[in-house]
Amino acid sequence: MPHRIASAADLGRIAAEKRKLDGLTQADLAGYCGVGERFVGELERGKPTVRLDKALQVLEGLGLELTVKARGE
């Protein structure tokens, strides 16, 4: 089901929910995605300055994708 993402906190919440649903720890996810555990924690806490390339890497590792569409579509 699509989720509206209006903030870094929204993206982090969705990533954390999916990680937990998959039964992964932050350390598991970090190792699988090739990022640091600290990065995963910051992403999940909604830090607004996380690197987009790494965030996309984590989303891909979770089997998620980020799409952009015009409002009202």
PDB file of N, CA, C and O in Angstrom:
ATOM      1  N   MET A   1       0.841  -1.178   0.000  1.00  0.00           N
ATOM      2  CA  MET A   1       0.000   0.000   0.000  1.00  0.00           C
ATOM      3  C   MET A   1       0.887   1.242   0.000  1.00  0.00           C
ATOM      4  O   MET A   1       1.806   1.350   0.812  1.00  0.00           O
ATOM      5  N   PRO A   2       0.635   2.192  -0.895  1.00  0.00           N
ATOM      6  CA  PRO A   2       1.451   3.407  -0.957  1.00  0.00           C
ATOM      7  C   PRO A   2       1.312   4.252   0.308  1.00  0.00           C
ATOM      8  O   PRO A   2       0.248   4.279   0.929  1.00  0.00           O
ATOM      9  N   HIS A   3       2.388   4.926   0.637  1.00  0.00           N
ATOM     10  CA  HIS A   3       2.392   5.833   1.781  1.00  0.00           C
ATOM     11  C   HIS A   3       2.788   7.219   1.286  1.00  0.00           C
ATOM     12  O   HIS A   3       3.692   7.349   0.470  1.00  0.00           O
ATOM     13  N   ARG A   4       2.146   8.224   1.814  1.00  0.00           N
ATOM     14  CA  ARG A   4       2.536   9.602   1.505  1.00  0.00           C
ATOM     15  C   ARG A   4       3.701   9.960   2.415  1.00  0.00           C
ATOM     16  O   ARG A   4       3.629   9.786   3.628  1.00  0.00           O
ATOM     17  N   ILE A   5       4.755  10.469   1.814  1.00  0.00           N
ATOM     18  CA  ILE A   5       5.926  10.874   2.577  1.00  0.00           C
ATOM     19  C   ILE A   5       6.051  12.386   2.483  1.00  0.00           C
ATOM     20  O   ILE A   5       6.321  12.929   1.414  1.00  0.00           O
ATOM     21  N   ALA A   6       5.846  13.042   3.617  1.00  0.00           N
ATOM     22  CA  ALA A   6       5.910  14.496   3.655  1.00  0.00           C
ATOM     23  C   ALA A   6       7.108  14.998   4.447  1.00  0.00           C
ATOM     24  O   ALA A   6       7.343  16.198   4.515  1.00  0.00           O
ATOM     25  N   SER A   7       7.855  14.069   5.041  1.00  0.00           N
ATOM     26  CA  SER A   7       8.999  14.485   5.857  1.00  0.00           C
ATOM     27  C   SER A   7       9.990  13.333   5.976  1.00  0.00           C
ATOM     28  O   SER A   7       9.670  12.178   5.672  1.00  0.00           O
ATOM     29  N   ALA A   8      11.173  13.670   6.461  1.00  0.00           N
ATOM     30  CA  ALA A   8      12.181  12.643   6.722  1.00  0.00           C
ATOM     31  C   ALA A   8      11.685  11.672   7.787  1.00  0.00           C
ATOM     32  O   ALA A   8      11.970  10.474   7.733  1.00  0.00           O
ATOM     33  N   ALA A   9      10.898  12.173   8.725  1.00  0.00           N
ATOM     34  CA  ALA A   9      10.339  11.318   9.775  1.00  0.00           C
ATOM     35  C   ALA A   9       9.390  10.272   9.193  1.00  0.00           C
ATOM     36  O   ALA A   9       9.371   9.124   9.633  1.00  0.00           O
ATOM     37  N   ASP A  10       8.602  10.663   8.190  1.00  0.00           N
ATOM     38  CA  ASP A  10       7.702   9.711   7.529  1.00  0.00           C
ATOM     39  C   ASP A  10       8.496   8.585   6.869  1.00  0.00           C
ATOM     40  O   ASP A  10       8.158   7.412   7.002  1.00  0.00           O
ATOM     41  N   LEU A  11       9.542   8.959   6.157  1.00  0.00           N
ATOM     42  CA  LEU A  11      10.377   7.958   5.483  1.00  0.00           C
ATOM     43  C   LEU A  11      11.027   7.027   6.498  1.00  0.00           C
ATOM     44  O   LEU A  11      11.039   5.807   6.316  1.00  0.00           O
ATOM     45  N   GLY A  12      11.523   7.585   7.574  1.00  0.00           N
ATOM     46  CA  GLY A  12      12.160   6.784   8.611  1.00  0.00           C
ATOM     47  C   GLY A  12      11.194   5.829   9.286  1.00  0.00           C
ATOM     48  O   GLY A  12      11.528   4.667   9.544  1.00  0.00           O
ATOM     49  N   ARG A  13       9.984   6.291   9.546  1.00  0.00           N
ATOM     50  CA  ARG A  13       8.972   5.442  10.173  1.00  0.00           C
ATOM     51  C   ARG A  13       8.620   4.262   9.284  1.00  0.00           C
ATOM     52  O   ARG A  13       8.533   3.119   9.736  1.00  0.00           O
ATOM     53  N   ILE A  14       8.471   4.512   8.003  1.00  0.00           N
ATOM     54  CA  ILE A  14       8.132   3.453   7.058  1.00  0.00           C
ATOM     55  C   ILE A  14       9.267   2.438   6.975  1.00  0.00           C
ATOM     56  O   ILE A  14       9.038   1.220   6.972  1.00  0.00           O
ATOM     57  N   ALA A  15      10.500   2.923   6.906  1.00  0.00           N
ATOM     58  CA  ALA A  15      11.654   2.022   6.851  1.00  0.00           C
ATOM     59  C   ALA A  15      11.742   1.172   8.120  1.00  0.00           C
ATOM     60  O   ALA A  15      11.978  -0.040   8.050  1.00  0.00           O
ATOM     61  N   ALA A  16      11.538   1.788   9.268  1.00  0.00           N
ATOM     62  CA  ALA A  16      11.604   1.054  10.540  1.00  0.00           C
ATOM     63  C   ALA A  16      10.505  -0.003  10.625  1.00  0.00           C
ATOM     64  O   ALA A  16      10.756  -1.139  11.058  1.00  0.00           O
ATOM     65  N   GLU A  17       9.304   0.354  10.204  1.00  0.00           N
ATOM     66  CA  GLU A  17       8.195  -0.602  10.231  1.00  0.00           C
ATOM     67  C   GLU A  17       8.490  -1.817   9.357  1.00  0.00           C
ATOM     68  O   GLU A  17       8.256  -2.955   9.747  1.00  0.00           O
ATOM     69  N   LYS A  18       9.026  -1.566   8.158  1.00  0.00           N
ATOM     70  CA  LYS A  18       9.327  -2.669   7.235  1.00  0.00           C
ATOM     71  C   LYS A  18      10.462  -3.530   7.771  1.00  0.00           C
ATOM     72  O   LYS A  18      10.427  -4.760   7.673  1.00  0.00           O
ATOM     73  N   ARG A  19      11.485  -2.897   8.348  1.00  0.00           N
ATOM     74  CA  ARG A  19      12.609  -3.649   8.920  1.00  0.00           C
ATOM     75  C   ARG A  19      12.109  -4.583  10.010  1.00  0.00           C
ATOM     76  O   ARG A  19      12.459  -5.771  10.032  1.00  0.00           O
ATOM     77  N   LYS A  20      11.279  -4.067  10.888  1.00  0.00           N
ATOM     78  CA  LYS A  20      10.746  -4.882  11.979  1.00  0.00           C
ATOM     79  C   LYS A  20       9.839  -5.994  11.459  1.00  0.00           C
ATOM     80  O   LYS A  20       9.892  -7.125  11.949  1.00  0.00           O
ATOM     81  N   LEU A  21       9.024  -5.676  10.458  1.00  0.00           N
ATOM     82  CA  LEU A  21       8.157  -6.674   9.841  1.00  0.00           C
ATOM     83  C   LEU A  21       8.981  -7.819   9.249  1.00  0.00           C
ATOM     84  O   LEU A  21       8.582  -8.983   9.309  1.00  0.00           O
ATOM     85  N   ASP A  22      10.145  -7.475   8.711  1.00  0.00           N
ATOM     86  CA  ASP A  22      11.049  -8.472   8.126  1.00  0.00           C
ATOM     87  C   ASP A  22      11.873  -9.209   9.176  1.00  0.00           C
ATOM     88  O   ASP A  22      12.643 -10.109   8.842  1.00  0.00           O
ATOM     89  N   GLY A  23      11.742  -8.798  10.451  1.00  0.00           N
ATOM     90  CA  GLY A  23      12.467  -9.465  11.524  1.00  0.00           C
ATOM     91  C   GLY A  23      13.947  -9.155  11.569  1.00  0.00           C
ATOM     92  O   GLY A  23      14.751  -9.971  12.018  1.00  0.00           O
ATOM     93  N   LEU A  24      14.320  -7.968  11.110  1.00  0.00           N
ATOM     94  CA  LEU A  24      15.733  -7.565  11.071  1.00  0.00           C
ATOM     95  C   LEU A  24      16.047  -6.573  12.179  1.00  0.00           C
ATOM     96  O   LEU A  24      15.209  -5.754  12.542  1.00  0.00           O
ATOM     97  N   THR A  25      17.268  -6.634  12.670  1.00  0.00           N
ATOM     98  CA  THR A  25      17.765  -5.599  13.562  1.00  0.00           C
ATOM     99  C   THR A  25      18.350  -4.488  12.692  1.00  0.00           C
ATOM    100  O   THR A  25      18.582  -4.676  11.487  1.00  0.00           O
ATOM    101  N   GLN A  26      18.617  -3.340  13.318  1.00  0.00           N
ATOM    102  CA  GLN A  26      19.286  -2.273  12.571  1.00  0.00           C
ATOM    103  C   GLN A  26      20.648  -2.742  12.079  1.00  0.00           C
ATOM    104  O   GLN A  26      21.051  -2.423  10.964  1.00  0.00           O
ATOM    105  N   ALA A  27      21.351  -3.520  12.895  1.00  0.00           N
ATOM    106  CA  ALA A  27      22.670  -4.035  12.502  1.00  0.00           C
ATOM    107  C   ALA A  27      22.553  -4.981  11.314  1.00  0.00           C
ATOM    108  O   ALA A  27      23.380  -4.931  10.388  1.00  0.00           O
ATOM    109  N   ASP A  28      21.542  -5.848  11.328  1.00  0.00           N
ATOM    110  CA  ASP A  28      21.315  -6.753  10.195  1.00  0.00           C
ATOM    111  C   ASP A  28      21.112  -5.965   8.912  1.00  0.00           C
ATOM    112  O   ASP A  28      21.723  -6.246   7.882  1.00  0.00           O
ATOM    113  N   LEU A  29      20.222  -4.986   8.982  1.00  0.00           N
ATOM    114  CA  LEU A  29      19.893  -4.190   7.804  1.00  0.00           C
ATOM    115  C   LEU A  29      21.103  -3.419   7.302  1.00  0.00           C
ATOM    116  O   LEU A  29      21.373  -3.386   6.102  1.00  0.00           O
ATOM    117  N   ALA A  30      21.837  -2.825   8.217  1.00  0.00           N
ATOM    118  CA  ALA A  30      23.028  -2.064   7.833  1.00  0.00           C
ATOM    119  C   ALA A  30      24.026  -2.951   7.103  1.00  0.00           C
ATOM    120  O   ALA A  30      24.554  -2.581   6.045  1.00  0.00           O
ATOM    121  N   GLY A  31      24.287  -4.129   7.641  1.00  0.00           N
ATOM    122  CA  GLY A  31      25.228  -5.042   7.010  1.00  0.00           C
ATOM    123  C   GLY A  31      24.758  -5.492   5.639  1.00  0.00           C
ATOM    124  O   GLY A  31      25.535  -5.549   4.679  1.00  0.00           O
ATOM    125  N   TYR A  32      23.484  -5.776   5.517  1.00  0.00           N
ATOM    126  CA  TYR A  32      22.912  -6.239   4.259  1.00  0.00           C
ATOM    127  C   TYR A  32      22.970  -5.150   3.184  1.00  0.00           C
ATOM    128  O   TYR A  32      23.214  -5.433   2.016  1.00  0.00           O
ATOM    129  N   CYS A  33      22.769  -3.899   3.601  1.00  0.00           N
ATOM    130  CA  CYS A  33      22.710  -2.785   2.651  1.00  0.00           C
ATOM    131  C   CYS A  33      24.046  -2.092   2.424  1.00  0.00           C
ATOM    132  O   CYS A  33      24.142  -1.212   1.570  1.00  0.00           O
ATOM    133  N   GLY A  34      25.054  -2.450   3.205  1.00  0.00           N
ATOM    134  CA  GLY A  34      26.361  -1.823   3.030  1.00  0.00           C
ATOM    135  C   GLY A  34      26.432  -0.404   3.563  1.00  0.00           C
ATOM    136  O   GLY A  34      27.171   0.430   3.022  1.00  0.00           O
ATOM    137  N   VAL A  35      25.666  -0.125   4.605  1.00  0.00           N
ATOM    138  CA  VAL A  35      25.729   1.181   5.262  1.00  0.00           C
ATOM    139  C   VAL A  35      26.019   0.941   6.736  1.00  0.00           C
ATOM    140  O   VAL A  35      25.965  -0.184   7.206  1.00  0.00           O
ATOM    141  N   GLY A  36      26.315   1.983   7.469  1.00  0.00           N
ATOM    142  CA  GLY A  36      26.593   1.848   8.887  1.00  0.00           C
ATOM    143  C   GLY A  36      25.311   1.724   9.708  1.00  0.00           C
ATOM    144  O   GLY A  36      24.259   2.236   9.323  1.00  0.00           O
ATOM    145  N   GLU A  37      25.428   1.059  10.836  1.00  0.00           N
ATOM    146  CA  GLU A  37      24.293   0.926  11.739  1.00  0.00           C
ATOM    147  C   GLU A  37      23.826   2.299  12.214  1.00  0.00           C
ATOM    148  O   GLU A  37      22.625   2.543  12.358  1.00  0.00           O
ATOM    149  N   ARG A  38      24.757   3.193  12.433  1.00  0.00           N
ATOM    150  CA  ARG A  38      24.407   4.556  12.850  1.00  0.00           C
ATOM    151  C   ARG A  38      23.526   5.233  11.788  1.00  0.00           C
ATOM    152  O   ARG A  38      22.561   5.922  12.123  1.00  0.00           O
ATOM    153  N   PHE A  39      23.856   5.002  10.514  1.00  0.00           N
ATOM    154  CA  PHE A  39      23.053   5.590   9.442  1.00  0.00           C
ATOM    155  C   PHE A  39      21.614   5.078   9.495  1.00  0.00           C
ATOM    156  O   PHE A  39      20.666   5.850   9.372  1.00  0.00           O
ATOM    157  N   VAL A  40      21.445   3.770   9.673  1.00  0.00           N
ATOM    158  CA  VAL A  40      20.103   3.195   9.741  1.00  0.00           C
ATOM    159  C   VAL A  40      19.328   3.833  10.891  1.00  0.00           C
ATOM    160  O   VAL A  40      18.165   4.208  10.734  1.00  0.00           O
ATOM    161  N   GLY A  41      19.956   3.978  12.035  1.00  0.00           N
ATOM    162  CA  GLY A  41      19.301   4.609  13.176  1.00  0.00           C
ATOM    163  C   GLY A  41      18.889   6.040  12.886  1.00  0.00           C
ATOM    164  O   GLY A  41      17.780   6.461  13.225  1.00  0.00           O
ATOM    165  N   GLU A  42      19.770   6.799  12.258  1.00  0.00           N
ATOM    166  CA  GLU A  42      19.459   8.189  11.930  1.00  0.00           C
ATOM    167  C   GLU A  42      18.321   8.269  10.916  1.00  0.00           C
ATOM    168  O   GLU A  42      17.431   9.109  11.037  1.00  0.00           O
ATOM    169  N   LEU A  43      18.352   7.388   9.926  1.00  0.00           N
ATOM    170  CA  LEU A  43      17.274   7.346   8.939  1.00  0.00           C
ATOM    171  C   LEU A  43      15.941   7.057   9.620  1.00  0.00           C
ATOM    172  O   LEU A  43      14.949   7.757   9.387  1.00  0.00           O
ATOM    173  N   GLU A  44      15.923   6.050  10.475  1.00  0.00           N
ATOM    174  CA  GLU A  44      14.683   5.664  11.147  1.00  0.00           C
ATOM    175  C   GLU A  44      14.179   6.729  12.119  1.00  0.00           C
ATOM    176  O   GLU A  44      12.986   6.830  12.353  1.00  0.00           O
ATOM    177  N   ARG A  45      15.087   7.520  12.662  1.00  0.00           N
ATOM    178  CA  ARG A  45      14.673   8.601  13.566  1.00  0.00           C
ATOM    179  C   ARG A  45      14.257   9.854  12.802  1.00  0.00           C
ATOM    180  O   ARG A  45      13.848  10.851  13.401  1.00  0.00           O
ATOM    181  N   GLY A  46      14.370   9.822  11.493  1.00  0.00           N
ATOM    182  CA  GLY A  46      13.920  10.945  10.675  1.00  0.00           C
ATOM    183  C   GLY A  46      14.893  12.099  10.577  1.00  0.00           C
ATOM    184  O   GLY A  46      14.483  13.231  10.337  1.00  0.00           O
ATOM    185  N   LYS A  47      16.187  11.816  10.725  1.00  0.00           N
ATOM    186  CA  LYS A  47      17.171  12.891  10.597  1.00  0.00           C
ATOM    187  C   LYS A  47      17.049  13.503   9.198  1.00  0.00           C
ATOM    188  O   LYS A  47      17.173  12.808   8.199  1.00  0.00           O
ATOM    189  N   PRO A  48      16.808  14.807   9.115  1.00  0.00           N
ATOM    190  CA  PRO A  48      16.532  15.421   7.813  1.00  0.00           C
ATOM    191  C   PRO A  48      17.737  15.553   6.893  1.00  0.00           C
ATOM    192  O   PRO A  48      17.553  15.817   5.706  1.00  0.00           O
ATOM    193  N   THR A  49      18.928  15.325   7.391  1.00  0.00           N
ATOM    194  CA  THR A  49      20.111  15.520   6.557  1.00  0.00           C
ATOM    195  C   THR A  49      20.779  14.212   6.132  1.00  0.00           C
ATOM    196  O   THR A  49      21.923  14.228   5.696  1.00  0.00           O
ATOM    197  N   VAL A  50      20.071  13.069   6.222  1.00  0.00           N
ATOM    198  CA  VAL A  50      20.686  11.820   5.773  1.00  0.00           C
ATOM    199  C   VAL A  50      20.908  11.881   4.265  1.00  0.00           C
ATOM    200  O   VAL A  50      20.187  12.574   3.544  1.00  0.00           O
ATOM    201  N   ARG A  51      21.909  11.161   3.815  1.00  0.00           N
ATOM    202  CA  ARG A  51      22.223  11.146   2.385  1.00  0.00           C
ATOM    203  C   ARG A  51      21.163  10.374   1.611  1.00  0.00           C
ATOM    204  O   ARG A  51      20.822   9.246   1.954  1.00  0.00           O
ATOM    205  N   LEU A  52      20.658  10.979   0.562  1.00  0.00           N
ATOM    206  CA  LEU A  52      19.605  10.371  -0.233  1.00  0.00           C
ATOM    207  C   LEU A  52      20.079   9.072  -0.879  1.00  0.00           C
ATOM    208  O   LEU A  52      19.337   8.091  -0.911  1.00  0.00           O
ATOM    209  N   ASP A  53      21.304   9.041  -1.379  1.00  0.00           N
ATOM    210  CA  ASP A  53      21.782   7.820  -2.035  1.00  0.00           C
ATOM    211  C   ASP A  53      21.799   6.639  -1.065  1.00  0.00           C
ATOM    212  O   ASP A  53      21.384   5.530  -1.410  1.00  0.00           O
ATOM    213  N   LYS A  54      22.210   6.884   0.152  1.00  0.00           N
ATOM    214  CA  LYS A  54      22.227   5.814   1.159  1.00  0.00           C
ATOM    215  C   LYS A  54      20.810   5.436   1.584  1.00  0.00           C
ATOM    216  O   LYS A  54      20.520   4.265   1.814  1.00  0.00           O
ATOM    217  N   ALA A  55      19.926   6.423   1.693  1.00  0.00           N
ATOM    218  CA  ALA A  55      18.538   6.133   2.055  1.00  0.00           C
ATOM    219  C   ALA A  55      17.897   5.254   0.984  1.00  0.00           C
ATOM    220  O   ALA A  55      17.204   4.280   1.302  1.00  0.00           O
ATOM    221  N   LEU A  56      18.152   5.554  -0.273  1.00  0.00           N
ATOM    222  CA  LEU A  56      17.623   4.738  -1.359  1.00  0.00           C
ATOM    223  C   LEU A  56      18.208   3.331  -1.328  1.00  0.00           C
ATOM    224  O   LEU A  56      17.511   2.357  -1.620  1.00  0.00           O
ATOM    225  N   GLN A  57      19.464   3.217  -0.954  1.00  0.00           N
ATOM    226  CA  GLN A  57      20.129   1.922  -0.807  1.00  0.00           C
ATOM    227  C   GLN A  57      19.416   1.077   0.257  1.00  0.00           C
ATOM    228  O   GLN A  57      19.176  -0.113   0.059  1.00  0.00           O
ATOM    229  N   VAL A  58      19.078   1.690   1.373  1.00  0.00           N
ATOM    230  CA  VAL A  58      18.385   0.984   2.454  1.00  0.00           C
ATOM    231  C   VAL A  58      16.976   0.598   2.011  1.00  0.00           C
ATOM    232  O   VAL A  58      16.533  -0.534   2.246  1.00  0.00           O
ATOM    233  N   LEU A  59      16.277   1.515   1.360  1.00  0.00           N
ATOM    234  CA  LEU A  59      14.932   1.192   0.889  1.00  0.00           C
ATOM    235  C   LEU A  59      14.966   0.014  -0.076  1.00  0.00           C
ATOM    236  O   LEU A  59      14.130  -0.887  -0.008  1.00  0.00           O
ATOM    237  N   GLU A  60      15.930   0.007  -0.958  1.00  0.00           N
ATOM    238  CA  GLU A  60      16.069  -1.107  -1.903  1.00  0.00           C
ATOM    239  C   GLU A  60      16.316  -2.409  -1.153  1.00  0.00           C
ATOM    240  O   GLU A  60      15.720  -3.442  -1.475  1.00  0.00           O
ATOM    241  N   GLY A  61      17.165  -2.360  -0.144  1.00  0.00           N
ATOM    242  CA  GLY A  61      17.439  -3.543   0.662  1.00  0.00           C
ATOM    243  C   GLY A  61      16.202  -4.060   1.375  1.00  0.00           C
ATOM    244  O   GLY A  61      16.088  -5.264   1.644  1.00  0.00           O
ATOM    245  N   LEU A  62      15.271  -3.169   1.663  1.00  0.00           N
ATOM    246  CA  LEU A  62      14.018  -3.546   2.309  1.00  0.00           C
ATOM    247  C   LEU A  62      12.946  -3.960   1.307  1.00  0.00           C
ATOM    248  O   LEU A  62      11.831  -4.311   1.687  1.00  0.00           O
ATOM    249  N   GLY A  63      13.281  -3.885   0.019  1.00  0.00           N
ATOM    250  CA  GLY A  63      12.296  -4.223  -1.005  1.00  0.00           C
ATOM    251  C   GLY A  63      11.292  -3.116  -1.242  1.00  0.00           C
ATOM    252  O   GLY A  63      10.184  -3.357  -1.703  1.00  0.00           O
ATOM    253  N   LEU A  64      11.679  -1.884  -0.909  1.00  0.00           N
ATOM    254  CA  LEU A  64      10.811  -0.723  -1.090  1.00  0.00           C
ATOM    255  C   LEU A  64      11.383   0.170  -2.181  1.00  0.00           C
ATOM    256  O   LEU A  64      12.570   0.126  -2.467  1.00  0.00           O
ATOM    257  N   GLU A  65      10.545   0.975  -2.765  1.00  0.00           N
ATOM    258  CA  GLU A  65      11.028   1.963  -3.724  1.00  0.00           C
ATOM    259  C   GLU A  65      10.343   3.292  -3.457  1.00  0.00           C
ATOM    260  O   GLU A  65       9.231   3.345  -2.927  1.00  0.00           O
ATOM    261  N   LEU A  66      11.027   4.346  -3.817  1.00  0.00           N
ATOM    262  CA  LEU A  66      10.508   5.700  -3.631  1.00  0.00           C
ATOM    263  C   LEU A  66      10.128   6.235  -5.001  1.00  0.00           C
ATOM    264  O   LEU A  66      10.936   6.185  -5.926  1.00  0.00           O
ATOM    265  N   THR A  67       8.901   6.688  -5.153  1.00  0.00           N
ATOM    266  CA  THR A  67       8.467   7.260  -6.429  1.00  0.00           C
ATOM    267  C   THR A  67       7.981   8.675  -6.185  1.00  0.00           C
ATOM    268  O   THR A  67       7.586   9.042  -5.081  1.00  0.00           O
ATOM    269  N   VAL A  68       7.999   9.462  -7.256  1.00  0.00           N
ATOM    270  CA  VAL A  68       7.538  10.849  -7.196  1.00  0.00           C
ATOM    271  C   VAL A  68       6.469  11.029  -8.245  1.00  0.00           C
ATOM    272  O   VAL A  68       6.610  10.550  -9.373  1.00  0.00           O
ATOM    273  N   LYS A  69       5.400  11.695  -7.871  1.00  0.00           N
ATOM    274  CA  LYS A  69       4.337  11.977  -8.835  1.00  0.00           C
ATOM    275  C   LYS A  69       3.807  13.377  -8.574  1.00  0.00           C
ATOM    276  O   LYS A  69       3.982  13.933  -7.492  1.00  0.00           O
ATOM    277  N   ALA A  70       3.155  13.929  -9.569  1.00  0.00           N
ATOM    278  CA  ALA A  70       2.561  15.242  -9.407  1.00  0.00           C
ATOM    279  C   ALA A  70       1.375  15.156  -8.451  1.00  0.00           C
ATOM    280  O   ALA A  70       0.677  14.140  -8.428  1.00  0.00           O
ATOM    281  N   ARG A  71       1.175  16.173  -7.670  1.00  0.00           N
ATOM    282  CA  ARG A  71       0.035  16.185  -6.740  1.00  0.00           C
ATOM    283  C   ARG A  71      -1.266  16.048  -7.525  1.00  0.00           C
ATOM    284  O   ARG A  71      -1.410  16.597  -8.619  1.00  0.00           O
ATOM    285  N   GLY A  72      -2.187  15.339  -6.943  1.00  0.00           N
ATOM    286  CA  GLY A  72      -3.499  15.188  -7.569  1.00  0.00           C
ATOM    287  C   GLY A  72      -3.593  14.037  -8.547  1.00  0.00           C
ATOM    288  O   GLY A  72      -4.656  13.747  -9.049  1.00  0.00           O
ATOM    289  N   GLU A  73      -2.487  13.388  -8.839  1.00  0.00           N
ATOM    290  CA  GLU A  73      -2.534  12.238  -9.762  1.00  0.00           C
ATOM    291  C   GLU A  73      -3.053  11.022  -9.054  1.00  0.00           C
ATOM    292  O   GLU A  73      -2.813  10.754  -7.936  1.00  0.00           O
TER     293      GLU A  73
END
